[in-house]
PDB file of C-alpha atoms in Angstrom:
ATOM      1  CA  UNK A  20      11.570   1.731 -45.976  1.00  0.00           C
ATOM      2  CA  UNK A  21      10.035  -0.451 -48.622  1.00  0.00           C
ATOM      3  CA  UNK A  22       6.941   0.163 -50.696  1.00  0.00           C
ATOM      4  CA  UNK A  23       3.671  -1.464 -49.710  1.00  0.00           C
ATOM      5  CA  UNK A  24       2.057  -0.814 -53.097  1.00  0.00           C
ATOM      6  CA  UNK A  25       2.397  -4.363 -54.480  1.00  0.00           C
ATOM      7  CA  UNK A  26       1.044  -6.059 -51.347  1.00  0.00           C
ATOM      8  CA  UNK A  27      -1.821  -3.558 -51.113  1.00  0.00           C
ATOM      9  CA  UNK A  28      -2.741  -4.192 -54.788  1.00  0.00           C
ATOM     10  CA  UNK A  29      -2.521  -7.940 -54.246  1.00  0.00           C
ATOM     11  CA  UNK A  30      -4.670  -7.852 -51.104  1.00  0.00           C
ATOM     12  CA  UNK A  31      -7.388  -5.661 -52.642  1.00  0.00           C
ATOM     13  CA  UNK A  32      -7.391  -7.711 -55.863  1.00  0.00           C
ATOM     14  CA  UNK A  33      -7.548 -10.946 -53.864  1.00  0.00           C
ATOM     15  CA  UNK A  34     -10.563  -9.641 -51.932  1.00  0.00           C
ATOM     16  CA  UNK A  35     -12.359  -8.458 -55.075  1.00  0.00           C
ATOM     17  CA  UNK A  36     -11.694 -11.651 -57.042  1.00  0.00           C
ATOM     18  CA  UNK A  37     -12.623 -13.857 -54.080  1.00  0.00           C
ATOM     19  CA  UNK A  38     -15.913 -11.990 -53.790  1.00  0.00           C
ATOM     20  CA  UNK A  39     -16.534 -12.430 -57.525  1.00  0.00           C
ATOM     21  CA  UNK A  40     -15.737 -16.131 -57.232  1.00  0.00           C
ATOM     22  CA  UNK A  41     -18.319 -16.434 -54.452  1.00  0.00           C
ATOM     23  CA  UNK A  42     -20.907 -14.656 -56.618  1.00  0.00           C
ATOM     24  CA  UNK A  43     -20.046 -16.870 -59.610  1.00  0.00           C
ATOM     25  CA  UNK A  44     -20.355 -19.977 -57.421  1.00  0.00           C
ATOM     26  CA  UNK A  45     -23.750 -18.894 -56.072  1.00  0.00           C
ATOM     27  CA  UNK A  46     -24.823 -18.076 -59.631  1.00  0.00           C
ATOM     28  CA  UNK A  47     -23.879 -21.549 -60.834  1.00  0.00           C
ATOM     29  CA  UNK A  48     -25.833 -23.137 -57.983  1.00  0.00           C
ATOM     30  CA  UNK A  49     -28.903 -20.956 -58.577  1.00  0.00           C
ATOM     31  CA  UNK A  50     -28.821 -21.070 -62.399  1.00  0.00           C
ATOM     32  CA  UNK A  51     -27.984 -24.710 -63.094  1.00  0.00           C
ATOM     33  CA  UNK A  52     -29.129 -24.494 -66.719  1.00  0.00           C
ATOM     34  CA  UNK A  53     -26.528 -21.981 -67.942  1.00  0.00           C
ATOM     35  CA  UNK A  54     -24.834 -22.794 -71.217  1.00  0.00           C
ATOM     36  CA  UNK A  55     -21.565 -24.679 -70.975  1.00  0.00           C
ATOM     37  CA  UNK A  56     -19.948 -22.054 -73.203  1.00  0.00           C
ATOM     38  CA  UNK A  57     -20.907 -19.207 -70.840  1.00  0.00           C
ATOM     39  CA  UNK A  58     -19.650 -21.182 -67.846  1.00  0.00           C
ATOM     40  CA  UNK A  59     -16.382 -21.903 -69.685  1.00  0.00           C
ATOM     41  CA  UNK A  60     -15.820 -18.242 -70.604  1.00  0.00           C
ATOM     42  CA  UNK A  61     -16.577 -17.000 -67.079  1.00  0.00           C
ATOM     43  CA  UNK A  62     -14.371 -19.656 -65.493  1.00  0.00           C
ATOM     44  CA  UNK A  63     -11.518 -19.031 -67.960  1.00  0.00           C
ATOM     45  CA  UNK A  64     -11.525 -15.292 -67.283  1.00  0.00           C
ATOM     46  CA  UNK A  65     -11.656 -15.848 -63.509  1.00  0.00           C
ATOM     47  CA  UNK A  66      -8.790 -18.335 -63.633  1.00  0.00           C
ATOM     48  CA  UNK A  67      -6.577 -15.953 -65.612  1.00  0.00           C
ATOM     49  CA  UNK A  68      -7.420 -13.066 -63.260  1.00  0.00           C
ATOM     50  CA  UNK A  69      -6.733 -15.174 -60.159  1.00  0.00           C
ATOM     51  CA  UNK A  70      -3.487 -16.424 -61.686  1.00  0.00           C
ATOM     52  CA  UNK A  71      -2.292 -12.853 -62.246  1.00  0.00           C
ATOM     53  CA  UNK A  72      -3.279 -11.779 -58.725  1.00  0.00           C
ATOM     54  CA  UNK A  73      -1.514 -14.794 -57.223  1.00  0.00           C
ATOM     55  CA  UNK A  74       1.641 -13.915 -59.150  1.00  0.00           C
ATOM     56  CA  UNK A  75       1.464 -10.284 -57.963  1.00  0.00           C
ATOM     57  CA  UNK A  76       0.949 -11.532 -54.413  1.00  0.00           C
ATOM     58  CA  UNK A  77       3.860 -13.936 -54.620  1.00  0.00           C
ATOM     59  CA  UNK A  78       6.271 -11.167 -55.568  1.00  0.00           C
ATOM     60  CA  UNK A  79       4.966  -8.803 -52.862  1.00  0.00           C
ATOM     61  CA  UNK A  80       6.167  -9.110 -49.291  1.00  0.00           C
ATOM     62  CA  UNK A  81       3.395  -9.612 -46.736  1.00  0.00           C
ATOM     63  CA  UNK A  82       4.310  -9.683 -43.045  1.00  0.00           C
ATOM     64  CA  UNK A  83       3.616 -13.339 -42.281  1.00  0.00           C
ATOM     65  CA  UNK A  84       4.299 -14.646 -45.794  1.00  0.00           C
ATOM     66  CA  UNK A  85       1.299 -16.998 -45.449  1.00  0.00           C
ATOM     67  CA  UNK A  86      -1.203 -15.954 -48.080  1.00  0.00           C
ATOM     68  CA  UNK A  87       1.056 -16.056 -51.118  1.00  0.00           C
ATOM     69  CA  UNK A  88       3.755 -18.581 -50.212  1.00  0.00           C
ATOM     70  CA  UNK A  89       2.706 -21.127 -52.884  1.00  0.00           C
ATOM     71  CA  UNK A  90       1.294 -18.705 -55.420  1.00  0.00           C
ATOM     72  CA  UNK A  91       4.083 -18.666 -58.003  1.00  0.00           C
ATOM     73  CA  UNK A  92       3.334 -22.172 -59.284  1.00  0.00           C
ATOM     74  CA  UNK A  93      -0.402 -21.978 -58.535  1.00  0.00           C
ATOM     75  CA  UNK A  94      -0.709 -18.581 -60.257  1.00  0.00           C
ATOM     76  CA  UNK A  95       1.035 -19.868 -63.376  1.00  0.00           C
ATOM     77  CA  UNK A  96      -1.113 -23.003 -63.399  1.00  0.00           C
ATOM     78  CA  UNK A  97      -4.372 -21.027 -63.040  1.00  0.00           C
ATOM     79  CA  UNK A  98      -3.453 -18.593 -65.824  1.00  0.00           C
ATOM     80  CA  UNK A  99      -2.557 -21.444 -68.194  1.00  0.00           C
ATOM     81  CA  UNK A 100      -5.779 -23.308 -67.342  1.00  0.00           C
ATOM     82  CA  UNK A 101      -7.777 -20.143 -68.003  1.00  0.00           C
ATOM     83  CA  UNK A 102      -6.194 -19.728 -71.441  1.00  0.00           C
ATOM     84  CA  UNK A 103      -6.835 -23.401 -72.299  1.00  0.00           C
ATOM     85  CA  UNK A 104     -10.506 -23.094 -71.279  1.00  0.00           C
ATOM     86  CA  UNK A 105     -10.972 -19.841 -73.217  1.00  0.00           C
ATOM     87  CA  UNK A 106      -9.610 -21.490 -76.376  1.00  0.00           C
ATOM     88  CA  UNK A 107     -12.540 -23.932 -76.402  1.00  0.00           C
ATOM     89  CA  UNK A 108     -15.242 -22.925 -73.894  1.00  0.00           C
ATOM     90  CA  UNK A 109     -17.913 -25.200 -75.497  1.00  0.00           C
ATOM     91  CA  UNK A 110     -16.019 -28.321 -74.482  1.00  0.00           C
ATOM     92  CA  UNK A 111     -15.075 -26.924 -71.098  1.00  0.00           C
ATOM     93  CA  UNK A 112     -17.332 -28.732 -68.610  1.00  0.00           C
ATOM     94  CA  UNK A 113     -15.480 -32.030 -68.132  1.00  0.00           C
ATOM     95  CA  UNK A 114     -12.070 -30.376 -68.560  1.00  0.00           C
ATOM     96  CA  UNK A 115     -13.134 -27.559 -66.246  1.00  0.00           C
ATOM     97  CA  UNK A 116     -14.353 -29.940 -63.547  1.00  0.00           C
ATOM     98  CA  UNK A 117     -11.108 -31.917 -63.681  1.00  0.00           C
ATOM     99  CA  UNK A 118      -8.772 -28.911 -63.794  1.00  0.00           C
ATOM    100  CA  UNK A 119     -10.713 -26.788 -61.340  1.00  0.00           C
ATOM    101  CA  UNK A 120     -10.939 -29.848 -59.098  1.00  0.00           C
ATOM    102  CA  UNK A 121      -7.151 -30.198 -59.194  1.00  0.00           C
ATOM    103  CA  UNK A 122      -6.611 -26.476 -58.613  1.00  0.00           C
ATOM    104  CA  UNK A 123      -9.166 -26.347 -55.772  1.00  0.00           C
ATOM    105  CA  UNK A 124      -7.783 -29.432 -54.083  1.00  0.00           C
ATOM    106  CA  UNK A 125      -4.194 -28.156 -54.447  1.00  0.00           C
ATOM    107  CA  UNK A 126      -5.124 -24.727 -53.078  1.00  0.00           C
ATOM    108  CA  UNK A 127      -6.985 -26.377 -50.199  1.00  0.00           C
ATOM    109  CA  UNK A 128      -3.889 -28.425 -49.363  1.00  0.00           C
ATOM    110  CA  UNK A 129      -1.632 -25.367 -49.580  1.00  0.00           C
ATOM    111  CA  UNK A 130      -4.024 -23.352 -47.406  1.00  0.00           C
ATOM    112  CA  UNK A 131      -4.034 -26.239 -44.928  1.00  0.00           C
ATOM    113  CA  UNK A 132      -0.340 -25.609 -44.401  1.00  0.00           C
ATOM    114  CA  UNK A 133      -1.006 -21.869 -44.248  1.00  0.00           C
ATOM    115  CA  UNK A 134      -3.612 -22.476 -41.508  1.00  0.00           C
ATOM    116  CA  UNK A 135      -1.127 -24.480 -39.460  1.00  0.00           C
ATOM    117  CA  UNK A 136       1.512 -21.782 -39.958  1.00  0.00           C
ATOM    118  CA  UNK A 137      -1.064 -19.154 -38.919  1.00  0.00           C
ATOM    119  CA  UNK A 138      -1.639 -21.145 -35.727  1.00  0.00           C
ATOM    120  CA  UNK A 139       2.090 -21.019 -35.000  1.00  0.00           C
ATOM    121  CA  UNK A 140       1.992 -17.229 -35.456  1.00  0.00           C
ATOM    122  CA  UNK A 141      -0.922 -17.014 -33.027  1.00  0.00           C
ATOM    123  CA  UNK A 142      -3.537 -15.811 -35.544  1.00  0.00           C
ATOM    124  CA  UNK A 143      -7.025 -16.470 -34.208  1.00  0.00           C
ATOM    125  CA  UNK A 144      -8.417 -17.188 -37.659  1.00  0.00           C
ATOM    126  CA  UNK A 145      -6.317 -20.332 -38.210  1.00  0.00           C
ATOM    127  CA  UNK A 146      -9.161 -22.736 -37.396  1.00  0.00           C
ATOM    128  CA  UNK A 147     -11.548 -21.038 -39.854  1.00  0.00           C
ATOM    129  CA  UNK A 148      -8.893 -21.186 -42.579  1.00  0.00           C
ATOM    130  CA  UNK A 149      -8.216 -24.844 -41.735  1.00  0.00           C
ATOM    131  CA  UNK A 150     -11.907 -25.767 -41.923  1.00  0.00           C
ATOM    132  CA  UNK A 151     -12.404 -23.978 -45.238  1.00  0.00           C
ATOM    133  CA  UNK A 152      -9.208 -25.520 -46.642  1.00  0.00           C
ATOM    134  CA  UNK A 153     -10.421 -29.035 -45.803  1.00  0.00           C
ATOM    135  CA  UNK A 154     -13.839 -28.260 -47.323  1.00  0.00           C
ATOM    136  CA  UNK A 155     -12.275 -26.882 -50.507  1.00  0.00           C
ATOM    137  CA  UNK A 156      -9.976 -29.904 -50.763  1.00  0.00           C
ATOM    138  CA  UNK A 157     -12.898 -32.330 -50.448  1.00  0.00           C
ATOM    139  CA  UNK A 158     -14.993 -30.493 -53.053  1.00  0.00           C
ATOM    140  CA  UNK A 159     -11.927 -30.355 -55.337  1.00  0.00           C
ATOM    141  CA  UNK A 160     -11.537 -34.126 -55.027  1.00  0.00           C
ATOM    142  CA  UNK A 161     -15.238 -34.633 -55.789  1.00  0.00           C
ATOM    143  CA  UNK A 162     -14.961 -32.439 -58.886  1.00  0.00           C
ATOM    144  CA  UNK A 163     -12.013 -34.520 -60.098  1.00  0.00           C
ATOM    145  CA  UNK A 164     -13.802 -37.813 -59.497  1.00  0.00           C
ATOM    146  CA  UNK A 165     -17.145 -36.496 -60.851  1.00  0.00           C
ATOM    147  CA  UNK A 166     -19.375 -38.947 -58.976  1.00  0.00           C
ATOM    148  CA  UNK A 167     -22.460 -37.352 -60.585  1.00  0.00           C
ATOM    149  CA  UNK A 168     -22.380 -37.261 -64.355  1.00  0.00           C
ATOM    150  CA  UNK A 169     -25.370 -35.015 -65.116  1.00  0.00           C
ATOM    151  CA  UNK A 170     -24.516 -31.542 -66.316  1.00  0.00           C
ATOM    152  CA  UNK A 171     -26.841 -29.926 -63.754  1.00  0.00           C
ATOM    153  CA  UNK A 172     -25.232 -31.818 -60.849  1.00  0.00           C
ATOM    154  CA  UNK A 173     -21.741 -30.972 -62.104  1.00  0.00           C
ATOM    155  CA  UNK A 174     -22.741 -27.317 -62.421  1.00  0.00           C
ATOM    156  CA  UNK A 175     -23.944 -27.270 -58.808  1.00  0.00           C
ATOM    157  CA  UNK A 176     -20.812 -29.043 -57.599  1.00  0.00           C
ATOM    158  CA  UNK A 177     -18.704 -26.613 -59.621  1.00  0.00           C
ATOM    159  CA  UNK A 178     -20.616 -23.726 -58.036  1.00  0.00           C
ATOM    160  CA  UNK A 179     -20.036 -25.114 -54.543  1.00  0.00           C
ATOM    161  CA  UNK A 180     -16.337 -25.514 -55.316  1.00  0.00           C
ATOM    162  CA  UNK A 181     -16.026 -21.935 -56.603  1.00  0.00           C
ATOM    163  CA  UNK A 182     -17.977 -20.565 -53.666  1.00  0.00           C
ATOM    164  CA  UNK A 183     -15.847 -22.456 -51.116  1.00  0.00           C
ATOM    165  CA  UNK A 184     -12.631 -21.431 -52.880  1.00  0.00           C
ATOM    166  CA  UNK A 185     -13.805 -17.806 -52.874  1.00  0.00           C
ATOM    167  CA  UNK A 186     -14.657 -17.877 -49.157  1.00  0.00           C
ATOM    168  CA  UNK A 187     -11.345 -19.573 -48.348  1.00  0.00           C
ATOM    169  CA  UNK A 188      -9.316 -17.017 -50.316  1.00  0.00           C
ATOM    170  CA  UNK A 189     -11.341 -14.141 -48.871  1.00  0.00           C
ATOM    171  CA  UNK A 190     -10.656 -15.327 -45.304  1.00  0.00           C
ATOM    172  CA  UNK A 191      -6.964 -15.781 -46.036  1.00  0.00           C
ATOM    173  CA  UNK A 192      -6.771 -12.306 -47.569  1.00  0.00           C
ATOM    174  CA  UNK A 193      -8.623 -10.639 -44.707  1.00  0.00           C
ATOM    175  CA  UNK A 194      -6.973 -12.467 -41.813  1.00  0.00           C
ATOM    176  CA  UNK A 195      -3.424 -13.292 -42.862  1.00  0.00           C
ATOM    177  CA  UNK A 196      -2.205 -10.598 -45.260  1.00  0.00           C
ATOM    178  CA  UNK A 197      -0.628  -7.911 -43.121  1.00  0.00           C
ATOM    179  CA  UNK A 198       0.765  -4.752 -44.640  1.00  0.00           C
ATOM    180  CA  UNK A 199       3.719  -3.133 -42.923  1.00  0.00           C
ATOM    181  CA  UNK A 200       3.143   0.596 -43.128  1.00  0.00           C
ATOM    182  CA  UNK A 201       6.405   1.846 -41.571  1.00  0.00           C
ATOM    183  CA  UNK A 202       9.549  -0.178 -41.322  1.00  0.00           C
ATOM    184  CA  UNK A 203      13.051   0.910 -40.515  1.00  0.00           C
ATOM    185  CA  UNK A 204      15.959  -0.733 -42.238  1.00  0.00           C
ATOM    186  CA  UNK A 205      17.034  -2.526 -39.050  1.00  0.00           C
ATOM    187  CA  UNK A 206      13.484  -3.790 -38.552  1.00  0.00           C
ATOM    188  CA  UNK A 207      13.178  -2.329 -35.044  1.00  0.00           C
ATOM    189  CA  UNK A 208      10.047  -0.301 -35.761  1.00  0.00           C
ATOM    190  CA  UNK A 209       7.066  -1.431 -37.779  1.00  0.00           C
ATOM    191  CA  UNK A 210       3.370  -0.603 -37.811  1.00  0.00           C
ATOM    192  CA  UNK A 211       0.951  -3.146 -39.190  1.00  0.00           C
ATOM    193  CA  UNK A 212      -2.281  -2.207 -40.983  1.00  0.00           C
TER     194      UNK A 212
END
């Protein structure tokens, strides 16, 4: 039997951080006049935390291997982006929009593949994951292109991107991370939580 501790920690952390990302996104939409420095600090901390959770998830072994299959490189990228943003949070808005746009679009594309793999496995949630992945990818592209240059509009777009990314990751964590509770060495018996 193998330990389920790492996958359990990754799943719970993914759910908590996804929920916090949703709250941060809603906060950015509701409070468009927050200081750039505060936005930079909050985003930097969230990126580092998500990077660490993605790395933990990558090295855990979930049943379908869908949720964390691309998280080694994405986790490293998010942690590095978080550190860069925390080094200079006052200048973070344009850098944050570009980098978070890239990360959101990349994660949306990776989750697109995860949704198609989930369909192959027969998971009913594949269409929801696919829809959210496309939405996150589009918002990520908009953040990168920054069609609206006002700080308030960028803050709202950033909030929408964070909220969508949080909902996408929450759905992936809830619907595609399966924890094997009992498994024999030959694999003949397993119980899924």
